[in-house]
Each structure stands twice: as C-alpha cells, then as structure tokens.
Amino acid sequence: MSNNIRLLYVEDEEDIIEIAECALEDEGFDLLFCSSGSEALEKIVAFSPDIILLDVMMSGMDGPTTLKNLREIPGFESTPALFLTAKVQPQEVDVLLALGAKKVIPKPFDVMTLADQIKDAL
Amino acid sequence: MRHYALNIPVSTAVVIGLLVSSIVFISVKHHEEQKLRQKFDNLAFNIAQDLEKVVNTQLYTLGSITTFFETAEFVDRYDFYALATPLYKRSPAFQAIEWVPIVSSAEQARYESFAQSDGFSNFHFFEKSTQGERVPSADRDAYYPVFYLEPYQGNEAALGYDLGSESSRLATINEALKSKSTSASSPVTLLQADHSRPATLIFTPIFKKEKPSSPERRISGFIVGAIEINRLLSNISPNIYNNSQTFKNINITLFEINNRESRVFISSKNYPKLAAPSYKKNVRATMRNTQKMQIANKTWEIVTSLNHYKYFFLPNLSPLYATGISMLFFMTFIFYLISLLKQKDYAENNLKEKTASLMSSEKSLQATVENMADGLITIDSKGSIQSFNSAAEGIFGYSQTQVIGKNVSLLMPEPFKSKHDFYLKKYSETGKKNIIGIGREVEGIKSDGTLISIEISVSEITVDDQAIFIGIIRDITEYKKLERMKNEFISTISHELRTPLTSIRGALSIIINKSQEDFSDKTKRMLATAEKNSLRLGQLINDILDMEKLDAGMLSFKEVILHANAIAKAAMEASEAYAKTYHITLSIQCQSPDLMILGDEGRLLQVLANLLSNAIKFSPEESQVNIEVSHSDTMVRFTVFDQGEGVSETFRPYIFERFSQADGSDTRERGGTGLGLNISRAIVEKHKGKINFYRTPENKTAFYFEIPVYSPK
C-alpha cells in the first residue's frame, strides 16, 4: 500500500484528461479518470478516493449533480472535492463553493502548479 | 333773403335728421315693447304652469290616501294620523286633510259612539246655524261629517262638522258623487279660519270595495283636502322666471269661472319683494295676461299683471336740440359704420390668410408627427396623455382614442407605473429629473400586457404656462433580443474556447518544463512562441468575456479590505516573467505607509497587470518599468512609469475606448486586444476611482489609477 493520494478525476474531455495525467504523474497520486458522472458513481466505492476532482460542464450528468450523487454514497459524504472549470466569474465560483467544494481551479490551469493546488485542498 | 336761403339746406338736414331719429325712436320703442310683451307673456305662462303643477301635487297627495282606504280592511284614527302627517308636512298649502265618510241616518249613532271611544267624548255630527252657532245636525238621509282630521291641532273646530249642511260644500259633494271624480269647491271660509283666508275644499272620492263585474262603482266617502289659496300662491315664485328683474310689482289674481261663465274672485297676491323703485310717471304702463286652468272640475283663471316696467328711456329735450343730437348721432353712426365695415373687411382678409397659412403649417406638422417612424407621446404636468401618434399606436397596441386623457403610467410596468406620478410631482416641485434627457432605455407594457424594451427621450416645453412633456419612443425590443443573443453567444464561445486552450497550454507547458533537454534551440524558440501566444489567446478570451459582462452590467466584484502595497507587489511579481521576455526590469516604490483599500483583489490585479503589460510592451529594450504607490488624504494612487514613446497626440482622446490601439503596425508588433484599458477603466470606476495618464518632465509615460482609502468607521 503506497502513500499516494488517491485522486478521482471526472472529466469528459479526453485531451484534458491526458494533460492532467501528464501534469500529475510522478507527483505522488494514484489516479482514476472517469469520463462521465455515471462512471464515477460506479467506480467510486471500489477506488475509494482521498479527493475528488470534477469538471463542471459535462454532457449527461454535470459536475454539481455528480457531486451531489457521490455525496449520497456512504463513506463519501465529506471526501474533499474540487471543481476544475472554465466558469470563473465570481458568482459562478460562489455557487460551486456553496455546493461543498473545497476549491475551484480555473481553466486553463497551470500544469506546473496543478499538483500543488490539489494537495493544498487536502 | 340770404339768411332765409341759407337756411334751406340746414332746415332740410334738420327735417331729415328729425324724421330719421323719429323713425328710429318709434321703431326702437315698438320693438322694445314687443320684446317686453313677449317676455311678460312667457312669465305669466310659467306662473300659471307652476300653479297648476302645485295644485296637481296636492291632488296626487290626496289620491294616495284614498287608495289606502280602498285597499285596507279598516283604517283607524292612528293609521290616518300616520298616513296624513307626512303628506301635509310636505305640502304646506294644506290647512287640513280629512276623512269624510258618507253616513246614513241609521248609522249616525254607531259612528258617533265610535269617535267617542277614540277619546272625543263630545263628538256629535253638527252644523252651523244661520247665526253661525254650532248646533247638532238636523235630520237628513245622509251626513258628510269630518271624522278623521289631521293635523288636529288648530283644526279642532272642524271635527264632526257635517259638510253636507252648507250649500256650497254640498254642491261640490254632489258634483263629485255625480262625476265620480275629484272635485274642488268654490272658495269657502273654513270653520277654523276667517274669511280673509279663502280656501278650496277638494273632495276625492273613496270607492267601495266591489267585484270588478259590478256595473257601478259606489262611493263610501271622501278624503277632503282643505287648501288655503294664499298659501298656494306663496308656493309659486315668479322670481324664478324673472331673473333679470325686468318686471316689478307683479300681481297675481285668481278667479273661478262659474257655470254661468262669470268670474268669482278667489284671491290675489302681490310680490312686494319685487316692488319697483320710483320710475318717471310718463313711462308708466300696465301689462296683463290671462291664463286658464282646469282644477278638479273647476276652471280657474290666473291674471298676472304689473304696473311698472322699464323700456327704452329718452330724455325729455327740446326738439331742435334733439334733432341736432340725433343728426350728430346719425352721422357719427354712419362714419362708425363705414370704418367698422372697412375694419371688418381687412380683419376678415387677414384672418383668412393667417388661418390658411396656419392650417397648412398645422397640417404639415400633423402629417410629420403622424408619419414619424418613432412614437411621439405628449403628456401634461399631471401625466395625462395629450397626444399619441400612429407610431406610438403601433408600439403600444393602443389606439389614440383609448389612451388620450389617461395617465401615461398605463404604458409602464411596475414599479415605474406606481412611481411615475411621484416622479412628475417631484420634478415639478424640485426640478429633480428622473427620466428627462436623451436616450434612456426603459421597459414599456403593451395593451396585451407584453413587456417591450423602449428607448425614450423626454423633453419639456411650456405652452400657455403649462408644462408639457414630449416623449420620443423607439421600440428596441428586437434590437435588445439580438444583443442578448450576441452576448450569450460570446459567453458560450468564450467558455468553449477555454477547453481546447487548456489542452494546448497544458501540453506546451509540460513539454517546455519537463522535456526541454530533448529539443534543438530552434524547437525551443518555437515552443516558447507557441506558449506565449496561447497565453495571449487566454487573455483575449478573458477580455472578451469581461467586455460582455460589462455590457450586460454583470461585471461582478467581491470587495474585501486589501493592502495597497501588497497588491502592487503581487502585480509586479506576476508580470516578472513577461517583463523578462522583453528584457525589461521592474521595480517598485511604496512611498505611502501601507494603506488599506476596499476592492476586488483579482480585478485590481487585472488593472495593474494591464498597465504593466502595456508599459512593458511599449518600452525600449533593456529599460525600466516602475510602479509607485502614493496617496493623498482620501485616495491611494498606483502609477506605472515607462520610458516608451508615450501616447501620440491624436490617439489620446481614444485611448480608453474599446478596440483602440495606436495604429495597425503597433497591433502586429506588440499584440493585445485593444480592450484592456477599456475594461480597466470600468473596473476602476466601479471602485469609485479614476484612471488617466500623463507625460512626466523626465519624458516618461505615467499611467495611473486611484481609488479611495479605506477607513474603518
């Protein structure tokens, strides 16, 4: 059992998943990428993440809804959650924080500091 | 002879003058008299009508009581009191209202004991002897006793009196029985009054209840109204018809025309309030008018007369003098007539011309207003709509006739609807404008309730000391819809652009930072260019998004207390990397102690970053860009100095406008969106501050902005 942080990232853009994977490799994470909210709901129990990263605008179930549904699964009521989003207007950020997110990281994100930003939220 | 000859034309003139003035005098007098006669006849006619109306009202009143007697099983003394009291009170001509049953001699005792049981212990049928004394009724087949009587007070003397015992009264009873209709008596003297107060008794028959098939309607008694003629005459007022007081001292005399066609005097009344002032005796005359009226089987004649009236008054002067005056008058009159005619002619022509030109200019104005593409509404100072052109009809869906005179708030949605009157009042009292001015965008409401966006320009004019407001209205609903679509499109596109940009920037950043050593110098330069441009693209997207928010009024701020110096330092650090690419050195001087400001950290950093990036871009290589934080009593100022060429004279007025850059070549060389300073200005103004620039004596360019010092209260 490693000391890696178990990170679940829900993102429907494959390209961004790839960038995030590059940015976060060798930074002490065990990564699970899900390309939809429903996939995350299926896999979360088995993966048992320490922290959840969510895109906001996704086809099908959007980020906030996914978070709400994840929160209803026993054991994940208070797992730290972060949003990664292009919606960065102050009132939009406030709405996301009100949903129980620890932090909102704006897109485009800085690949060099992404790992640190996530760790800060733990 | 000479003297005589000279007199001929003069005498002729005098004779003609006399003749003319006499004719004028006579015809005027005749005309005046005729007019007066006409007036007087009208007055007399009105008086007669009035009298007839008053009498008919009394008859109607009596009729209402008989109806009650005919329908009720039994009417007791108290019922009668309740019935008659309000009626005589309302009709002051009544001395008394009485019930007079027809009682056969067999029934006399029963009736008398009935009245006695009502509390009149001395009640007996009675009559007057020839000496005028009260005596028990003589034996007769039928009696007509006054049985019920209201008001009792003042009429006590009549209770029990057999009306059939007196010839004039009996004649009327027989007439009423024969004609089976209401009959009035000839003037009589009432028992309860003296002969100076003549009265007429009006006998209204009460019919017995009988089957409708019964061939004859039989009369069981009468309701008798005793009407005092003098009071009747007091009820009419010739003054009403004599409002100009033309006639003085009117006298009205009433006669009855009896069967033998002779007149019987009833009563006469003068109207002394109209008594004339003394008139010259030689203009006295009399007028007289006779009207006839039918009252309850009687014919009355009303004679209206008067002794004094005014007519054309001519002073009593010597004929020669009078002739001179009349000639002078005649000539003056002719001259006056001529000048009047001339004047009238001139005025008429003038008026015609003016009217024609007014009408054509009014018409063309009307046509202009009606055919304007913009709605035009005028309201008065109270808010009532005074005009509403056809474009306004089209915009609001109301027709002119529906809205003219209504309050203009009809066209406004809440909350303006209820506040508009208040605004108008406030404006008229204090001059504080709420809407007056050019091009305001507001909402209106159509007749079907839909909201529309309108642009309105209101101006005020004064017509006849009254303020009138003119509103020119343009329907911008479609335009607003398009604008909204444009803004939504920009918003969506900006978000959509960020996603691929994230991948591009991420990929570049990873390559540059993690695998630098694998590439040739050329590849590294290309990668640096790609990264720099991806940053620019990101900035462009942010600026466009900000601009859209600005337009929609939705650029939001999170105000917190900030350290002014810390903000400046953070901004400098953030621009360090960018400055390095241009080989520019950044420095900072904080002259102020660390002052507090209230603001949105991100937005203020954005302004500083914008000023710094401009300064860096336009500085010569290897030069300095300097940030200075200074302050006055109330404001904190951030200044960015550079050693560039400065802003050209022609560009200065436009530098804070959108998409402005000094020229095309600069754009290509230096990059930027042309939105930065425009957005910066909006941000600074939102912080209640201002932004500007100047050239220092050392030939530096200084861009600065200042915002209020935060002082906790």
mmCIF file of N, CA, C and O in Angstrom, chain B residues 56-103:
data_model
loop_
_atom_site.group_PDB
_atom_site.id
_atom_site.type_symbol
_atom_site.label_atom_id
_atom_site.label_comp_id
_atom_site.label_asym_id
_atom_site.label_seq_id
_atom_site.Cartn_x
_atom_site.Cartn_y
_atom_site.Cartn_z
ATOM 1 N N ASN B 56 -101.782 70.206 -8.710
ATOM 2 C CA ASN B 56 -101.802 68.789 -9.072
ATOM 3 C C ASN B 56 -101.056 67.934 -8.052
ATOM 4 O O ASN B 56 -101.434 66.802 -7.786
ATOM 5 N N THR B 57 -99.985 68.497 -7.497
ATOM 6 C CA THR B 57 -99.244 67.777 -6.458
ATOM 7 C C THR B 57 -100.147 67.514 -5.266
ATOM 8 O O THR B 57 -100.148 66.422 -4.692
ATOM 9 N N GLN B 58 -100.974 68.501 -4.889
ATOM 10 C CA GLN B 58 -101.885 68.332 -3.756
ATOM 11 C C GLN B 58 -102.932 67.257 -4.071
ATOM 12 O O GLN B 58 -103.233 66.408 -3.223
ATOM 13 N N LEU B 59 -103.426 67.262 -5.316
ATOM 14 C CA LEU B 59 -104.438 66.277 -5.702
ATOM 15 C C LEU B 59 -103.849 64.875 -5.635
ATOM 16 O O LEU B 59 -104.490 63.930 -5.176
ATOM 17 N N TYR B 60 -102.641 64.769 -6.084
ATOM 18 C CA TYR B 60 -101.972 63.476 -6.095
ATOM 19 C C TYR B 60 -101.810 62.954 -4.666
ATOM 20 O O TYR B 60 -102.029 61.781 -4.381
ATOM 21 N N THR B 61 -101.461 63.887 -3.773
ATOM 22 C CA THR B 61 -101.288 63.532 -2.370
ATOM 23 C C THR B 61 -102.585 62.946 -1.796
ATOM 24 O O THR B 61 -102.584 61.898 -1.146
ATOM 25 N N LEU B 62 -103.690 63.603 -2.089
ATOM 26 C CA LEU B 62 -104.981 63.113 -1.583
ATOM 27 C C LEU B 62 -105.311 61.758 -2.181
ATOM 28 O O LEU B 62 -105.816 60.864 -1.500
ATOM 29 N N GLY B 63 -104.992 61.608 -3.456
ATOM 30 C CA GLY B 63 -105.259 60.354 -4.158
ATOM 31 C C GLY B 63 -104.563 59.181 -3.494
ATOM 32 O O GLY B 63 -105.109 58.068 -3.432
ATOM 33 N N SER B 64 -103.343 59.441 -2.970
ATOM 34 C CA SER B 64 -102.609 58.341 -2.357
ATOM 35 C C SER B 64 -103.302 57.866 -1.087
ATOM 36 O O SER B 64 -103.230 56.702 -0.723
ATOM 37 N N ILE B 65 -104.021 58.768 -0.387
ATOM 38 C CA ILE B 65 -104.732 58.350 0.826
ATOM 39 C C ILE B 65 -105.985 57.551 0.474
ATOM 40 O O ILE B 65 -106.291 56.538 1.099
ATOM 41 N N THR B 66 -106.683 57.991 -0.552
ATOM 42 C CA THR B 66 -107.908 57.259 -0.924
ATOM 43 C C THR B 66 -107.561 55.834 -1.318
ATOM 44 O O THR B 66 -108.271 54.903 -0.959
ATOM 45 N N THR B 67 -106.469 55.655 -2.019
ATOM 46 C CA THR B 67 -106.044 54.321 -2.407
ATOM 47 C C THR B 67 -105.900 53.441 -1.172
ATOM 48 O O THR B 67 -106.313 52.276 -1.155
ATOM 49 N N PHE B 68 -105.340 54.033 -0.127
ATOM 50 C CA PHE B 68 -105.141 53.274 1.098
ATOM 51 C C PHE B 68 -106.478 52.854 1.704
ATOM 52 O O PHE B 68 -106.665 51.712 2.104
ATOM 53 N N PHE B 69 -107.419 53.792 1.719
ATOM 54 C CA PHE B 69 -108.754 53.492 2.265
ATOM 55 C C PHE B 69 -109.446 52.420 1.453
ATOM 56 O O PHE B 69 -110.175 51.590 1.973
ATOM 57 N N GLU B 70 -109.196 52.427 0.133
ATOM 58 C CA GLU B 70 -109.885 51.476 -0.741
ATOM 59 C C GLU B 70 -109.336 50.071 -0.587
ATOM 60 O O GLU B 70 -110.026 49.093 -0.818
ATOM 61 N N THR B 71 -108.054 49.961 -0.198
ATOM 62 C CA THR B 71 -107.451 48.629 -0.147
ATOM 63 C C THR B 71 -107.422 48.056 1.263
ATOM 64 O O THR B 71 -107.464 46.838 1.435
ATOM 65 N N ALA B 72 -107.358 48.910 2.292
ATOM 66 C CA ALA B 72 -107.244 48.388 3.656
ATOM 67 C C ALA B 72 -108.608 47.931 4.161
ATOM 68 O O ALA B 72 -109.636 48.447 3.731
ATOM 69 N N GLU B 73 -108.598 46.903 5.033
ATOM 70 C CA GLU B 73 -109.834 46.418 5.628
ATOM 71 C C GLU B 73 -110.479 47.506 6.472
ATOM 72 O O GLU B 73 -111.657 47.788 6.379
ATOM 73 N N PHE B 74 -109.641 48.128 7.298
ATOM 74 C CA PHE B 74 -110.149 49.135 8.214
ATOM 75 C C PHE B 74 -109.012 50.112 8.516
ATOM 76 O O PHE B 74 -107.869 49.713 8.732
ATOM 77 N N VAL B 75 -109.321 51.392 8.472
ATOM 78 C CA VAL B 75 -108.306 52.393 8.772
ATOM 79 C C VAL B 75 -108.700 53.067 10.074
ATOM 80 O O VAL B 75 -109.740 53.720 10.142
ATOM 81 N N ASP B 76 -107.880 52.880 11.124
ATOM 82 C CA ASP B 76 -108.253 53.526 12.385
ATOM 83 C C ASP B 76 -107.652 54.923 12.444
ATOM 84 O O ASP B 76 -106.942 55.365 11.548
ATOM 85 N N ARG B 77 -107.977 55.645 13.507
ATOM 86 C CA ARG B 77 -107.579 57.041 13.627
ATOM 87 C C ARG B 77 -106.045 57.192 13.623
ATOM 88 O O ARG B 77 -105.499 58.126 13.056
ATOM 89 N N TYR B 78 -105.390 56.179 14.243
ATOM 90 C CA TYR B 78 -103.931 56.278 14.291
ATOM 91 C C TYR B 78 -103.314 56.041 12.908
ATOM 92 O O TYR B 78 -102.391 56.725 12.496
ATOM 93 N N ASP B 79 -103.914 55.064 12.151
ATOM 94 C CA ASP B 79 -103.445 54.831 10.774
ATOM 95 C C ASP B 79 -103.513 56.128 9.979
ATOM 96 O O ASP B 79 -102.607 56.478 9.228
ATOM 97 N N PHE B 80 -104.643 56.815 10.162
ATOM 98 C CA PHE B 80 -104.864 58.039 9.397
ATOM 99 C C PHE B 80 -103.840 59.104 9.773
ATOM 100 O O PHE B 80 -103.285 59.791 8.908
ATOM 101 N N TYR B 81 -103.558 59.148 11.077
ATOM 102 C CA TYR B 81 -102.555 60.106 11.562
ATOM 103 C C TYR B 81 -101.215 59.809 10.901
ATOM 104 O O TYR B 81 -100.534 60.692 10.366
ATOM 105 N N ALA B 82 -100.865 58.512 10.883
ATOM 106 C CA ALA B 82 -99.571 58.116 10.327
ATOM 107 C C ALA B 82 -99.489 58.391 8.830
ATOM 108 O O ALA B 82 -98.450 58.746 8.291
ATOM 109 N N LEU B 83 -100.670 58.243 8.170
ATOM 110 C CA LEU B 83 -100.722 58.446 6.721
ATOM 111 C C LEU B 83 -100.650 59.923 6.351
ATOM 112 O O LEU B 83 -99.900 60.327 5.458
ATOM 113 N N ALA B 84 -101.450 60.706 7.049
ATOM 114 C CA ALA B 84 -101.664 62.093 6.607
ATOM 115 C C ALA B 84 -100.545 63.021 7.060
ATOM 116 O O ALA B 84 -100.201 63.970 6.347
ATOM 117 N N THR B 85 -99.952 62.717 8.238
ATOM 118 C CA THR B 85 -98.975 63.655 8.785
ATOM 119 C C THR B 85 -97.829 63.979 7.813
ATOM 120 O O THR B 85 -97.591 65.143 7.515
ATOM 121 N N PRO B 86 -97.133 62.954 7.299
ATOM 122 C CA PRO B 86 -96.023 63.310 6.401
ATOM 123 C C PRO B 86 -96.497 64.052 5.161
ATOM 124 O O PRO B 86 -95.766 64.862 4.603
ATOM 125 N N LEU B 87 -97.746 63.796 4.744
ATOM 126 C CA LEU B 87 -98.221 64.398 3.498
ATOM 127 C C LEU B 87 -98.512 65.889 3.660
ATOM 128 O O LEU B 87 -98.121 66.698 2.843
ATOM 129 N N TYR B 88 -99.181 66.259 4.781
ATOM 130 C CA TYR B 88 -99.459 67.694 4.921
ATOM 131 C C TYR B 88 -98.194 68.453 5.270
ATOM 132 O O TYR B 88 -98.052 69.622 4.948
ATOM 133 N N LYS B 89 -97.250 67.729 5.920
ATOM 134 C CA LYS B 89 -96.000 68.414 6.229
ATOM 135 C C LYS B 89 -95.228 68.734 4.952
ATOM 136 O O LYS B 89 -94.532 69.732 4.851
ATOM 137 N N ARG B 90 -95.342 67.834 3.982
ATOM 138 C CA ARG B 90 -94.622 68.035 2.729
ATOM 139 C C ARG B 90 -95.324 69.065 1.847
ATOM 140 O O ARG B 90 -94.706 69.731 1.055
ATOM 141 N N SER B 91 -96.631 69.186 1.975
ATOM 142 C CA SER B 91 -97.378 70.127 1.131
ATOM 143 C C SER B 91 -97.966 71.229 1.997
ATOM 144 O O SER B 91 -99.059 71.101 2.528
ATOM 145 N N PRO B 92 -97.238 72.310 2.161
ATOM 146 C CA PRO B 92 -97.630 73.351 3.115
ATOM 147 C C PRO B 92 -98.914 74.083 2.747
ATOM 148 O O PRO B 92 -99.429 74.852 3.559
ATOM 149 N N ALA B 93 -99.462 73.847 1.548
ATOM 150 C CA ALA B 93 -100.706 74.534 1.195
ATOM 151 C C ALA B 93 -101.897 73.942 1.954
ATOM 152 O O ALA B 93 -102.947 74.556 2.052
ATOM 153 N N PHE B 94 -101.722 72.720 2.495
ATOM 154 C CA PHE B 94 -102.833 72.096 3.207
ATOM 155 C C PHE B 94 -103.052 72.735 4.574
ATOM 156 O O PHE B 94 -102.142 72.830 5.378
ATOM 157 N N GLN B 95 -104.311 73.141 4.814
ATOM 158 C CA GLN B 95 -104.695 73.531 6.172
ATOM 159 C C GLN B 95 -105.050 72.263 6.940
ATOM 160 O O GLN B 95 -104.706 72.110 8.092
ATOM 161 N N ALA B 96 -105.731 71.343 6.241
ATOM 162 C CA ALA B 96 -106.119 70.095 6.889
ATOM 163 C C ALA B 96 -106.359 69.017 5.850
ATOM 164 O O ALA B 96 -106.689 69.310 4.695
ATOM 165 N N ILE B 97 -106.188 67.757 6.296
ATOM 166 C CA ILE B 97 -106.584 66.618 5.475
ATOM 167 C C ILE B 97 -107.601 65.841 6.323
ATOM 168 O O ILE B 97 -107.365 65.563 7.493
ATOM 169 N N GLU B 98 -108.729 65.525 5.694
ATOM 170 C CA GLU B 98 -109.828 64.956 6.476
ATOM 171 C C GLU B 98 -110.375 63.705 5.817
ATOM 172 O O GLU B 98 -110.308 63.541 4.596
ATOM 173 N N TRP B 99 -110.899 62.793 6.678
ATOM 174 C CA TRP B 99 -111.706 61.691 6.134
ATOM 175 C C TRP B 99 -113.152 62.010 6.411
ATOM 176 O O TRP B 99 -113.542 62.251 7.550
ATOM 177 N N VAL B 100 -113.934 62.017 5.336
ATOM 178 C CA VAL B 100 -115.360 62.342 5.453
ATOM 179 C C VAL B 100 -116.162 61.154 4.925
ATOM 180 O O VAL B 100 -116.302 60.985 3.710
ATOM 181 N N PRO B 101 -116.654 60.285 5.816
ATOM 182 C CA PRO B 101 -117.462 59.157 5.331
ATOM 183 C C PRO B 101 -118.888 59.608 5.007
ATOM 184 O O PRO B 101 -119.340 60.632 5.523
ATOM 185 N N ILE B 102 -119.535 58.853 4.163
ATOM 186 C CA ILE B 102 -120.961 59.133 3.922
ATOM 187 C C ILE B 102 -121.732 58.247 4.917
ATOM 188 O O ILE B 102 -121.595 57.020 4.900
ATOM 189 N N VAL B 103 -122.458 58.911 5.824
ATOM 190 C CA VAL B 103 -123.101 58.166 6.911
ATOM 191 C C VAL B 103 -124.628 58.324 6.785
ATOM 192 O O VAL B 103 -125.137 59.441 6.719
#
